[in-house]
Coordinates of C-alpha atoms in Angstrom, one line a residue:
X204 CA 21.6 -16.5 -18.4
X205 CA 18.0 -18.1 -18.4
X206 CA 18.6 -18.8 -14.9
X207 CA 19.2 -15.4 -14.0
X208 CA 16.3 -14.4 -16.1
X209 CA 14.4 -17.0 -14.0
X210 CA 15.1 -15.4 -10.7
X211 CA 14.5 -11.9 -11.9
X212 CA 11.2 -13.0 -13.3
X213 CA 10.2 -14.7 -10.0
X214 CA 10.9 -11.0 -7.9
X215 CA 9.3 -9.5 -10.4
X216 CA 5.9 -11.7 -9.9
X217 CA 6.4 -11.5 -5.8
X218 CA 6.3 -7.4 -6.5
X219 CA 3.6 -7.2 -8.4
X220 CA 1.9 -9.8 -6.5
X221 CA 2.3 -7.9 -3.2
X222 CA 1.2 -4.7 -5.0
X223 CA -1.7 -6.4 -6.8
X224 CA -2.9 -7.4 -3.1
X225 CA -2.4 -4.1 -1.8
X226 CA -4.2 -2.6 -4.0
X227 CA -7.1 -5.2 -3.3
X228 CA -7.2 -4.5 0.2
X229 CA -7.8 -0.8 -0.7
X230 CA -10.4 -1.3 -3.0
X231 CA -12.1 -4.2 -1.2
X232 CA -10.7 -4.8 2.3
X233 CA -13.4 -7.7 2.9
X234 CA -12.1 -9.9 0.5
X235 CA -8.8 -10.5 1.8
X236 CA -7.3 -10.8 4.9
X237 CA -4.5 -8.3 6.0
X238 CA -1.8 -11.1 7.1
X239 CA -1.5 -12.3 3.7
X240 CA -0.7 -8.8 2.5
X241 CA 1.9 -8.5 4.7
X242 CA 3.4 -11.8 3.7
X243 CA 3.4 -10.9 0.3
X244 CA 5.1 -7.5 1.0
X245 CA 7.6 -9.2 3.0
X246 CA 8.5 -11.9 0.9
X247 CA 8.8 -9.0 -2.2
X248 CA 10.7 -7.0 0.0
X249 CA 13.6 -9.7 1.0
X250 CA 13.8 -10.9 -2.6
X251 CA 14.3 -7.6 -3.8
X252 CA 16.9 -7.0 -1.2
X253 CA 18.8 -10.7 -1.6
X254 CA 19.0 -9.4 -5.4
X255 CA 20.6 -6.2 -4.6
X256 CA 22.9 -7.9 -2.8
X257 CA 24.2 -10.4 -5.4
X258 CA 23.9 -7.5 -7.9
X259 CA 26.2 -5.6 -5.5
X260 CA 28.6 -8.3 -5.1
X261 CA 28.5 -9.2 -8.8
X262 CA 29.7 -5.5 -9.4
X263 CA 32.2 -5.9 -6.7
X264 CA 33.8 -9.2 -8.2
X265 CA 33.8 -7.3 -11.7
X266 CA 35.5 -4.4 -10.7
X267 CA 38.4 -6.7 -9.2
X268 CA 38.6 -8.5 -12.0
X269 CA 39.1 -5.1 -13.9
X270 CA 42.0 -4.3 -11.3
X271 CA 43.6 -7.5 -12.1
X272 CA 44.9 -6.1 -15.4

């Protein structure tokens, strides 16, 4: 469960880390560099969408296990 918790935590950070730099590069563009806001959205982006998939194959396994009965 805390490792779970763990990995949530960590896509959480990379979202708002990605949004926190966005939002710096509309305020201030000159003090950062555009590259390293699209990293950051990247990286957000596939660790929100490697969690959807374990989430979706979590609910998958679940609902076999249901069907078992």
């Amino acid at each position: 469960m805390d490792a779970l918790k763990s990995a949530l935590g960590k896509v959480n950070d990379l979202q708002v880390d990605a949004e926190d730099l966005t939002q710096q590069m509309i305020y201030e563009p000159e003090s950062v560099d555009i590259h390293t806001v699209m990293i950051a959205q990247q990286k957000a982006e596939i660790a929100l969408s490697l969690t959807k998939a374990v989430r979706d194959e979590a609910i998958r396994a679940y609902r076999e296990l249901i069907n078992l009965r």
